[in-house]
mmCIF file of C-alpha atoms and ligand atoms in Angstrom:
data_model
loop_
_atom_site.group_PDB
_atom_site.id
_atom_site.type_symbol
_atom_site.label_atom_id
_atom_site.label_comp_id
_atom_site.label_asym_id
_atom_site.label_seq_id
_atom_site.Cartn_x
_atom_site.Cartn_y
_atom_site.Cartn_z
ATOM 1 C CA UNK X 18 -22.895 -27.646 19.360
ATOM 2 C CA UNK X 19 -23.600 -27.115 23.032
ATOM 3 C CA UNK X 20 -20.668 -26.197 25.183
ATOM 4 C CA UNK X 21 -20.339 -27.640 28.656
ATOM 5 C CA UNK X 22 -20.888 -25.048 31.327
ATOM 6 C CA UNK X 23 -18.529 -23.792 33.992
ATOM 7 C CA UNK X 24 -16.705 -25.399 35.745
ATOM 8 C CA UNK X 25 -16.393 -28.208 33.153
ATOM 9 C CA UNK X 26 -15.580 -25.427 30.744
ATOM 10 C CA UNK X 27 -12.924 -22.991 31.873
ATOM 11 C CA UNK X 28 -11.824 -20.772 28.990
ATOM 12 C CA UNK X 29 -8.725 -19.765 30.917
ATOM 13 C CA UNK X 30 -7.238 -23.307 30.799
ATOM 14 C CA UNK X 31 -5.743 -22.919 27.345
ATOM 15 C CA UNK X 32 -4.516 -19.391 28.161
ATOM 16 C CA UNK X 33 -2.580 -20.402 31.272
ATOM 17 C CA UNK X 34 0.880 -20.806 29.720
ATOM 18 C CA UNK X 35 2.662 -19.383 26.737
ATOM 19 C CA UNK X 36 3.202 -22.815 25.126
ATOM 20 C CA UNK X 37 -0.515 -23.460 25.337
ATOM 21 C CA UNK X 38 -1.396 -20.028 23.971
ATOM 22 C CA UNK X 39 0.930 -20.750 21.048
ATOM 23 C CA UNK X 40 -0.844 -24.082 20.414
ATOM 24 C CA UNK X 41 -4.299 -22.553 20.185
ATOM 25 C CA UNK X 42 -3.317 -19.341 18.343
ATOM 26 C CA UNK X 43 -5.662 -18.994 15.357
ATOM 27 C CA UNK X 44 -3.628 -16.400 13.470
ATOM 28 C CA UNK X 45 0.064 -15.695 13.166
ATOM 29 C CA UNK X 46 2.085 -12.914 11.729
ATOM 30 C CA UNK X 47 4.992 -13.814 9.471
ATOM 31 C CA UNK X 48 7.506 -11.521 7.724
ATOM 32 C CA UNK X 49 6.128 -12.768 4.400
ATOM 33 C CA UNK X 50 2.822 -11.082 5.282
ATOM 34 C CA UNK X 51 4.463 -7.677 4.999
ATOM 35 C CA UNK X 52 5.077 -5.224 2.171
ATOM 36 C CA UNK X 53 7.359 -2.277 2.980
ATOM 37 C CA UNK X 54 6.565 1.089 1.321
ATOM 38 C CA UNK X 55 9.692 3.165 0.590
ATOM 39 C CA UNK X 56 10.001 6.803 -0.490
ATOM 40 C CA UNK X 57 12.666 7.857 -2.971
ATOM 41 C CA UNK X 58 14.246 11.289 -3.461
ATOM 42 C CA UNK X 59 16.421 12.930 -6.106
ATOM 43 C CA UNK X 60 18.543 14.419 -3.320
ATOM 44 C CA UNK X 61 21.897 12.998 -2.206
ATOM 45 C CA UNK X 62 20.964 12.429 1.411
ATOM 46 C CA UNK X 63 18.398 10.658 3.542
ATOM 47 C CA UNK X 64 15.497 13.047 4.219
ATOM 48 C CA UNK X 65 13.509 12.317 7.384
ATOM 49 C CA UNK X 66 9.769 12.998 6.989
ATOM 50 C CA UNK X 67 8.608 15.112 9.935
ATOM 51 C CA UNK X 68 5.021 13.901 9.988
ATOM 52 C CA UNK X 69 6.219 10.261 9.892
ATOM 53 C CA UNK X 70 8.925 10.035 12.565
ATOM 54 C CA UNK X 71 11.226 7.124 11.731
ATOM 55 C CA UNK X 72 10.433 7.185 7.988
ATOM 56 C CA UNK X 73 12.677 8.862 5.404
ATOM 57 C CA UNK X 74 12.960 9.498 1.721
ATOM 58 C CA UNK X 75 15.999 7.642 0.375
ATOM 59 C CA UNK X 76 18.360 8.689 -2.393
ATOM 60 C CA UNK X 77 18.348 6.325 -5.365
ATOM 61 C CA UNK X 78 21.840 5.069 -4.550
ATOM 62 C CA UNK X 79 20.704 3.961 -1.083
ATOM 63 C CA UNK X 80 17.427 2.349 -2.068
ATOM 64 C CA UNK X 81 18.906 -1.076 -2.864
ATOM 65 C CA UNK X 82 20.370 -1.199 0.673
ATOM 66 C CA UNK X 83 16.894 -0.684 2.093
ATOM 67 C CA UNK X 84 15.512 -3.431 -0.137
ATOM 68 C CA UNK X 85 18.340 -5.733 0.973
ATOM 69 C CA UNK X 86 17.415 -5.077 4.615
ATOM 70 C CA UNK X 87 13.847 -6.026 3.790
ATOM 71 C CA UNK X 88 14.938 -9.198 2.029
ATOM 72 C CA UNK X 89 17.205 -10.160 4.925
ATOM 73 C CA UNK X 90 14.286 -9.726 7.325
ATOM 74 C CA UNK X 91 12.095 -12.029 5.203
ATOM 75 C CA UNK X 92 9.924 -9.327 3.631
ATOM 76 C CA UNK X 93 8.934 -10.489 0.124
ATOM 77 C CA UNK X 94 8.137 -7.159 -1.511
ATOM 78 C CA UNK X 95 8.784 -3.416 -1.338
ATOM 79 C CA UNK X 96 6.490 -0.660 -2.656
ATOM 80 C CA UNK X 97 8.092 2.449 -4.163
ATOM 81 C CA UNK X 98 6.897 6.061 -4.087
ATOM 82 C CA UNK X 99 8.846 8.935 -5.637
ATOM 83 C CA UNK X 100 9.147 12.494 -4.376
ATOM 84 C CA UNK X 101 9.491 14.072 -7.804
ATOM 85 C CA UNK X 102 11.444 17.330 -7.769
ATOM 86 C CA UNK X 103 9.100 20.277 -8.172
ATOM 87 C CA UNK X 104 10.386 21.553 -11.526
ATOM 88 C CA UNK X 105 9.554 18.153 -13.065
ATOM 89 C CA UNK X 106 5.916 18.291 -11.984
ATOM 90 C CA UNK X 107 3.433 19.476 -14.580
ATOM 91 C CA UNK X 108 -0.289 19.754 -15.281
ATOM 92 C CA UNK X 109 -0.287 16.424 -17.109
ATOM 93 C CA UNK X 110 2.292 14.626 -14.992
ATOM 94 C CA UNK X 111 4.430 13.793 -18.060
ATOM 95 C CA UNK X 112 7.392 12.877 -15.861
ATOM 96 C CA UNK X 113 5.512 9.679 -15.004
ATOM 97 C CA UNK X 114 6.286 8.497 -18.555
ATOM 98 C CA UNK X 115 9.988 9.315 -18.506
ATOM 99 C CA UNK X 116 11.937 6.015 -18.691
ATOM 100 C CA UNK X 117 14.674 7.645 -16.630
ATOM 101 C CA UNK X 118 12.468 9.109 -13.896
ATOM 102 C CA UNK X 119 13.146 8.677 -10.200
ATOM 103 C CA UNK X 120 10.847 5.679 -9.920
ATOM 104 C CA UNK X 121 12.436 3.830 -12.848
ATOM 105 C CA UNK X 122 15.962 4.506 -11.587
ATOM 106 C CA UNK X 123 15.017 3.191 -8.127
ATOM 107 C CA UNK X 124 13.498 0.062 -9.684
ATOM 108 C CA UNK X 125 16.673 -0.467 -11.699
ATOM 109 C CA UNK X 126 18.926 -0.115 -8.649
ATOM 110 C CA UNK X 127 16.964 -2.725 -6.715
ATOM 111 C CA UNK X 128 16.749 -5.130 -9.664
ATOM 112 C CA UNK X 129 20.475 -4.835 -10.329
ATOM 113 C CA UNK X 130 21.353 -5.510 -6.701
ATOM 114 C CA UNK X 131 18.768 -8.121 -5.767
ATOM 115 C CA UNK X 132 17.349 -9.637 -8.956
ATOM 116 C CA UNK X 133 14.447 -11.913 -8.134
ATOM 117 C CA UNK X 134 15.221 -11.961 -4.381
ATOM 118 C CA UNK X 135 12.489 -9.417 -3.710
ATOM 119 C CA UNK X 136 9.390 -8.174 -5.485
ATOM 120 C CA UNK X 137 8.944 -4.559 -6.515
ATOM 121 C CA UNK X 138 5.470 -3.052 -6.376
ATOM 122 C CA UNK X 139 4.868 0.310 -8.008
ATOM 123 C CA UNK X 140 2.041 2.779 -7.570
ATOM 124 C CA UNK X 141 0.217 3.722 -10.752
ATOM 125 C CA UNK X 142 -1.279 7.206 -10.314
ATOM 126 C CA UNK X 143 -0.215 10.681 -11.342
ATOM 127 C CA UNK X 144 -0.203 12.543 -8.013
ATOM 128 C CA UNK X 145 3.582 12.452 -7.426
ATOM 129 C CA UNK X 146 4.042 13.983 -10.887
ATOM 130 C CA UNK X 147 1.285 16.598 -11.216
ATOM 131 C CA UNK X 148 1.611 20.251 -10.247
ATOM 132 C CA UNK X 149 -1.917 20.133 -8.764
ATOM 133 C CA UNK X 150 -1.509 16.952 -6.698
ATOM 134 C CA UNK X 151 -4.535 15.175 -8.188
ATOM 135 C CA UNK X 152 -4.138 11.550 -9.338
ATOM 136 C CA UNK X 153 -5.317 12.307 -12.857
ATOM 137 C CA UNK X 154 -5.687 14.981 -15.523
ATOM 138 C CA UNK X 155 -7.767 17.977 -14.538
ATOM 139 C CA UNK X 156 -10.036 19.777 -17.018
ATOM 140 C CA UNK X 157 -10.228 23.562 -17.332
ATOM 141 C CA UNK X 158 -13.241 23.635 -15.053
ATOM 142 C CA UNK X 159 -11.497 21.542 -12.403
ATOM 143 C CA UNK X 160 -12.920 18.069 -13.074
ATOM 144 C CA UNK X 161 -10.616 15.053 -12.795
ATOM 145 C CA UNK X 162 -10.958 13.380 -16.196
ATOM 146 C CA UNK X 163 -11.403 9.615 -16.247
ATOM 147 C CA UNK X 164 -10.753 8.238 -19.726
ATOM 148 C CA UNK X 165 -7.926 10.610 -20.661
ATOM 149 C CA UNK X 166 -6.246 9.749 -17.378
ATOM 150 C CA UNK X 167 -6.589 6.015 -18.010
ATOM 151 C CA UNK X 168 -4.629 6.277 -21.285
ATOM 152 C CA UNK X 169 -1.757 7.927 -19.433
ATOM 153 C CA UNK X 170 -1.902 5.415 -16.575
ATOM 154 C CA UNK X 171 -1.476 2.609 -19.103
ATOM 155 C CA UNK X 172 1.705 4.286 -20.389
ATOM 156 C CA UNK X 173 2.892 4.896 -16.840
ATOM 157 C CA UNK X 174 2.397 1.240 -15.894
ATOM 158 C CA UNK X 175 4.276 0.070 -19.021
ATOM 159 C CA UNK X 176 7.091 2.473 -18.201
ATOM 160 C CA UNK X 177 7.425 0.992 -14.710
ATOM 161 C CA UNK X 178 7.256 -2.558 -16.025
ATOM 162 C CA UNK X 179 9.936 -1.881 -18.641
ATOM 163 C CA UNK X 180 12.137 -0.666 -15.780
ATOM 164 C CA UNK X 181 11.533 -3.949 -13.938
ATOM 165 C CA UNK X 182 8.427 -3.571 -11.755
ATOM 166 C CA UNK X 183 6.914 -6.933 -10.788
ATOM 167 C CA UNK X 184 3.537 -5.776 -9.505
ATOM 168 C CA UNK X 185 1.780 -2.644 -10.714
ATOM 169 C CA UNK X 186 -0.712 -1.188 -8.272
ATOM 170 C CA UNK X 187 -3.157 1.330 -9.718
ATOM 171 C CA UNK X 188 -4.055 3.594 -6.795
ATOM 172 C CA UNK X 189 -5.907 6.274 -8.734
ATOM 173 C CA UNK X 190 -9.487 4.896 -8.590
ATOM 174 C CA UNK X 191 -10.287 5.825 -12.211
ATOM 175 C CA UNK X 192 -12.906 3.564 -13.790
ATOM 176 C CA UNK X 193 -11.632 0.975 -16.246
ATOM 177 C CA UNK X 194 -7.920 1.325 -15.558
ATOM 178 C CA UNK X 195 -7.293 -2.248 -14.463
ATOM 179 C CA UNK X 196 -8.708 -3.665 -17.699
ATOM 180 C CA UNK X 197 -6.803 -1.168 -19.819
ATOM 181 C CA UNK X 198 -3.522 -1.895 -18.036
ATOM 182 C CA UNK X 199 -4.060 -5.668 -18.238
ATOM 183 C CA UNK X 200 -4.738 -5.478 -21.999
ATOM 184 C CA UNK X 201 -1.610 -3.398 -22.578
ATOM 185 C CA UNK X 202 0.542 -5.759 -20.508
ATOM 186 C CA UNK X 203 -0.698 -8.727 -22.559
ATOM 187 C CA UNK X 204 -0.133 -6.857 -25.836
ATOM 188 C CA UNK X 205 3.416 -6.022 -24.855
ATOM 189 C CA UNK X 206 4.239 -9.555 -23.725
ATOM 190 C CA UNK X 207 4.391 -8.785 -20.000
ATOM 191 C CA UNK X 208 2.211 -11.765 -19.246
ATOM 192 C CA UNK X 209 3.605 -12.438 -15.765
ATOM 193 C CA UNK X 210 3.356 -8.937 -14.357
ATOM 194 C CA UNK X 211 0.842 -8.842 -11.545
ATOM 195 C CA UNK X 212 -1.774 -6.186 -10.940
ATOM 196 C CA UNK X 213 -2.640 -5.425 -7.330
ATOM 197 C CA UNK X 214 -5.644 -3.152 -7.604
ATOM 198 C CA UNK X 215 -6.260 -0.510 -4.996
ATOM 199 C CA UNK X 216 -9.848 -1.673 -5.407
ATOM 200 C CA UNK X 217 -11.509 -0.181 -2.359
ATOM 201 C CA UNK X 218 -9.635 3.002 -1.686
ATOM 202 C CA UNK X 219 -11.439 5.546 0.418
ATOM 203 C CA UNK X 220 -11.239 9.353 0.403
ATOM 204 C CA UNK X 221 -9.566 9.361 3.774
ATOM 205 C CA UNK X 222 -8.179 11.826 6.288
ATOM 206 C CA UNK X 223 -5.399 9.311 7.020
ATOM 207 C CA UNK X 224 -3.270 10.102 3.938
ATOM 208 C CA UNK X 225 -1.828 13.442 5.125
ATOM 209 C CA UNK X 226 1.719 12.339 6.023
ATOM 210 C CA UNK X 227 2.038 10.391 2.741
ATOM 211 C CA UNK X 228 1.235 13.537 0.794
ATOM 212 C CA UNK X 229 4.028 15.301 2.708
ATOM 213 C CA UNK X 230 6.348 12.417 1.872
ATOM 214 C CA UNK X 231 5.739 12.555 -1.893
ATOM 215 C CA UNK X 232 5.397 16.346 -1.839
ATOM 216 C CA UNK X 233 1.857 16.509 -3.228
ATOM 217 C CA UNK X 234 0.157 17.700 -0.050
ATOM 218 C CA UNK X 235 1.025 21.375 -0.367
ATOM 219 C CA UNK X 236 -0.046 21.354 -4.020
ATOM 220 C CA UNK X 237 -3.411 19.689 -3.633
ATOM 221 C CA UNK X 238 -6.415 21.973 -3.710
ATOM 222 C CA UNK X 239 -9.716 20.469 -2.714
ATOM 223 C CA UNK X 240 -10.080 16.751 -2.200
ATOM 224 C CA UNK X 241 -10.263 13.413 -4.054
ATOM 225 C CA UNK X 242 -13.908 12.624 -3.337
ATOM 226 C CA UNK X 243 -14.954 12.414 -6.984
ATOM 227 C CA UNK X 244 -12.815 9.310 -7.445
ATOM 228 C CA UNK X 245 -11.915 7.826 -4.060
ATOM 229 C CA UNK X 246 -14.722 6.131 -2.147
ATOM 230 C CA UNK X 247 -17.046 7.579 0.458
ATOM 231 C CA UNK X 248 -16.196 6.169 3.927
ATOM 232 C CA UNK X 249 -19.934 5.655 4.409
ATOM 233 C CA UNK X 250 -20.052 2.812 1.892
ATOM 234 C CA UNK X 251 -19.314 -0.896 1.959
ATOM 235 C CA UNK X 252 -21.601 -2.477 -0.687
ATOM 236 C CA UNK X 253 -19.879 -0.205 -3.163
ATOM 237 C CA UNK X 254 -16.491 -1.606 -2.100
ATOM 238 C CA UNK X 255 -17.667 -5.086 -3.098
ATOM 239 C CA UNK X 256 -18.702 -3.800 -6.522
ATOM 240 C CA UNK X 257 -15.307 -2.149 -6.968
ATOM 241 C CA UNK X 258 -13.533 -5.375 -6.048
ATOM 242 C CA UNK X 259 -15.719 -7.480 -8.359
ATOM 243 C CA UNK X 260 -14.981 -5.114 -11.243
ATOM 244 C CA UNK X 261 -11.227 -5.082 -10.717
ATOM 245 C CA UNK X 262 -11.131 -8.880 -10.553
ATOM 246 C CA UNK X 263 -13.186 -9.102 -13.756
ATOM 247 C CA UNK X 264 -10.783 -6.665 -15.434
ATOM 248 C CA UNK X 265 -7.753 -8.796 -14.586
ATOM 249 C CA UNK X 266 -6.467 -7.923 -11.106
ATOM 250 C CA UNK X 267 -4.447 -10.697 -9.446
ATOM 251 C CA UNK X 268 -5.020 -9.299 -5.978
ATOM 252 C CA UNK X 269 -6.958 -6.449 -4.449
ATOM 253 C CA UNK X 270 -6.326 -3.931 -1.730
ATOM 254 C CA UNK X 271 -8.423 -2.214 0.882
ATOM 255 C CA UNK X 272 -7.162 1.141 2.062
ATOM 256 C CA UNK X 273 -6.822 2.607 4.697
ATOM 257 C CA UNK X 274 -6.450 -0.312 7.077
ATOM 258 C CA UNK X 275 -7.689 -0.393 10.632
ATOM 259 C CA UNK X 276 -10.760 1.756 10.089
ATOM 260 C CA UNK X 277 -11.806 -0.569 7.228
ATOM 261 C CA UNK X 278 -11.322 -4.048 8.687
ATOM 262 C CA UNK X 279 -14.990 -4.779 8.039
ATOM 263 C CA UNK X 280 -14.313 -4.284 4.325
ATOM 264 C CA UNK X 281 -11.290 -6.605 4.415
ATOM 265 C CA UNK X 282 -13.461 -9.272 6.038
ATOM 266 C CA UNK X 283 -16.324 -8.884 3.567
ATOM 267 C CA UNK X 284 -13.996 -8.987 0.558
ATOM 268 C CA UNK X 285 -12.242 -12.062 1.954
ATOM 269 C CA UNK X 286 -15.556 -13.851 2.457
ATOM 270 C CA UNK X 287 -16.987 -12.971 -0.939
ATOM 271 C CA UNK X 288 -14.016 -13.400 -3.323
ATOM 272 C CA UNK X 289 -11.287 -15.953 -3.950
ATOM 273 C CA UNK X 290 -8.435 -13.503 -4.480
ATOM 274 C CA UNK X 291 -5.642 -12.438 -2.151
ATOM 275 C CA UNK X 292 -6.728 -9.307 -0.306
ATOM 276 C CA UNK X 293 -4.195 -6.851 1.070
ATOM 277 C CA UNK X 294 -4.690 -4.028 3.528
ATOM 278 C CA UNK X 295 -2.717 -0.783 3.552
ATOM 279 C CA UNK X 296 -1.947 0.501 7.026
ATOM 280 C CA UNK X 297 -1.483 4.030 5.744
ATOM 281 C CA UNK X 298 0.697 6.957 6.734
ATOM 282 C CA UNK X 299 -1.785 8.513 9.169
ATOM 283 C CA UNK X 300 -2.145 5.192 10.958
ATOM 284 C CA UNK X 301 1.644 4.948 11.238
ATOM 285 C CA UNK X 302 1.770 8.529 12.543
ATOM 286 C CA UNK X 303 -0.930 7.820 15.143
ATOM 287 C CA UNK X 304 1.030 4.892 16.551
ATOM 288 C CA UNK X 305 4.238 6.904 16.644
ATOM 289 C CA UNK X 306 2.422 9.835 18.289
ATOM 290 C CA UNK X 307 1.072 7.516 20.970
ATOM 291 C CA UNK X 308 4.559 6.148 21.589
ATOM 292 C CA UNK X 309 6.052 9.661 21.746
ATOM 293 C CA UNK X 310 3.349 10.721 24.207
ATOM 294 C CA UNK X 311 4.133 7.780 26.455
ATOM 295 C CA UNK X 312 0.634 6.449 25.764
ATOM 296 C CA UNK X 313 1.641 3.079 24.353
ATOM 297 C CA UNK X 314 4.389 0.599 23.618
ATOM 298 C CA UNK X 315 5.532 0.577 20.000
ATOM 299 C CA UNK X 316 6.191 -3.146 19.662
ATOM 300 C CA UNK X 317 2.874 -4.036 21.230
ATOM 301 C CA UNK X 318 0.887 -1.547 19.147
ATOM 302 C CA UNK X 319 2.591 -2.595 15.920
ATOM 303 C CA UNK X 320 2.168 -6.333 16.375
ATOM 304 C CA UNK X 321 -1.404 -6.090 17.635
ATOM 305 C CA UNK X 322 -2.577 -3.898 14.772
ATOM 306 C CA UNK X 323 -0.857 -6.096 12.185
ATOM 307 C CA UNK X 324 -2.360 -9.231 13.682
ATOM 308 C CA UNK X 325 -5.780 -7.586 13.463
ATOM 309 C CA UNK X 326 -5.387 -7.497 9.669
ATOM 310 C CA UNK X 327 -4.615 -11.212 9.622
ATOM 311 C CA UNK X 328 -7.627 -11.933 11.809
ATOM 312 C CA UNK X 329 -9.824 -9.940 9.439
ATOM 313 C CA UNK X 330 -8.641 -12.174 6.592
ATOM 314 C CA UNK X 331 -5.889 -10.168 4.909
ATOM 315 C CA UNK X 332 -3.223 -12.094 2.977
ATOM 316 C CA UNK X 333 -0.779 -9.334 3.787
ATOM 317 C CA UNK X 334 -0.317 -5.738 4.875
ATOM 318 C CA UNK X 335 1.497 -2.750 3.449
ATOM 319 C CA UNK X 336 2.947 -1.000 6.465
ATOM 320 C CA UNK X 337 5.680 1.531 7.206
ATOM 321 C CA UNK X 338 6.443 -0.565 10.289
ATOM 322 C CA UNK X 339 7.227 -3.603 8.091
ATOM 323 C CA UNK X 340 10.977 -3.789 8.733
ATOM 324 C CA UNK X 341 10.562 -3.227 12.457
ATOM 325 C CA UNK X 342 7.772 -5.809 12.665
ATOM 326 C CA UNK X 343 9.609 -8.405 10.543
ATOM 327 C CA UNK X 344 12.651 -8.108 12.797
ATOM 328 C CA UNK X 345 10.459 -8.440 15.891
ATOM 329 C CA UNK X 346 8.772 -11.569 14.599
ATOM 330 C CA UNK X 347 11.920 -13.033 13.099
HETATM 331 C C1 LIG B 29 -1.656 8.163 -4.366
HETATM 332 C C2 LIG B 29 -1.542 7.368 -3.126
HETATM 333 C C3 LIG B 29 -1.892 7.808 -1.849
HETATM 334 C C4 LIG B 29 -1.485 6.800 -0.985
HETATM 335 C C5 LIG B 29 -0.931 5.772 -1.746
HETATM 336 N N1 LIG B 29 -0.992 6.141 -3.083
HETATM 337 C C6 LIG B 29 -2.446 9.078 -1.362
HETATM 338 C C7 LIG B 29 -3.666 9.637 -1.933
HETATM 339 O O1 LIG B 29 -4.474 8.942 -2.549
HETATM 340 O O2 LIG B 29 -3.836 10.825 -1.768
HETATM 341 C C8 LIG B 29 -1.615 6.884 0.510
HETATM 342 C C9 LIG B 29 -0.669 6.064 1.304
HETATM 343 C C10 LIG B 29 -0.526 6.468 2.712
HETATM 344 O O3 LIG B 29 -1.202 7.379 3.223
HETATM 345 O O4 LIG B 29 0.303 5.843 3.368
HETATM 346 N N2 LIG B 29 -2.475 7.754 -5.343
#
């Protein structure tokens, strides 16, 4: 197609008024594009997280109110993360399998209050439960063990599902966990539980505030580079996604978000599954730091970054700004 040249073509014509800009907009943000991550605490009071200004850990008896706010704003799903009290953390993360743990109680509260009004997504990984902050079991010589971890992750996922989780999201990056979890869900009759695989999850410097929020940051020695992906790679992300789909994932996730939009786009173009992006804690903190420094406008930064995910092809975004953004759009 050959375009006419200026002045027959003036690109500014369709930009001249807001009604016209609305008509030609190629992408739109909707509250149903958003998933709101929420932190839960065993304490009795809201606990603000210093490295994530505006984000708190919520006591179990206040978590259903947060979920109701999300529902009222049109957000279809919340993601839960527990800050397990320190005396319940152990080498093997056994607390993850306790049917009465913080996560399961929070799931129960939301289900009791809201039923099927909102989806509950739960993270499958051991880091909020281990005394060393790694996502899996660690051998005597310090290696994070794959297959032994997978067996525990299967039990953890079943525990969450028995409490009422709708979508389990393995975030641990062990090999083979999606297939193992899918098989166990089928065996146990949980045929409609979805798996959203953290398929392309990178060993990132953007997770710091999250680790403060779940209390694993101070415990973690070393890094997660033997299981999370190298930021240098993108072909490898496509292999990870292909594997997780083959093993039974209903949707896949790319994480972190903005620095990995190229991966979102490539996954979207190659595969026919919903692809989600996680705008992670460090990205949230960067926006809030810019706002606090007078270097940017929160509403503008939030909406522009979220729209970028849509433009890249994401079906939705996990973001700590979800409630704020949903209210802005709504
Ligand atoms: C744990 C997990 C992490 C995040 C989600 N699940 C941190 C990590 O892998 O160390 C990060 C989320 C965020 O930074 O907002 N498996």
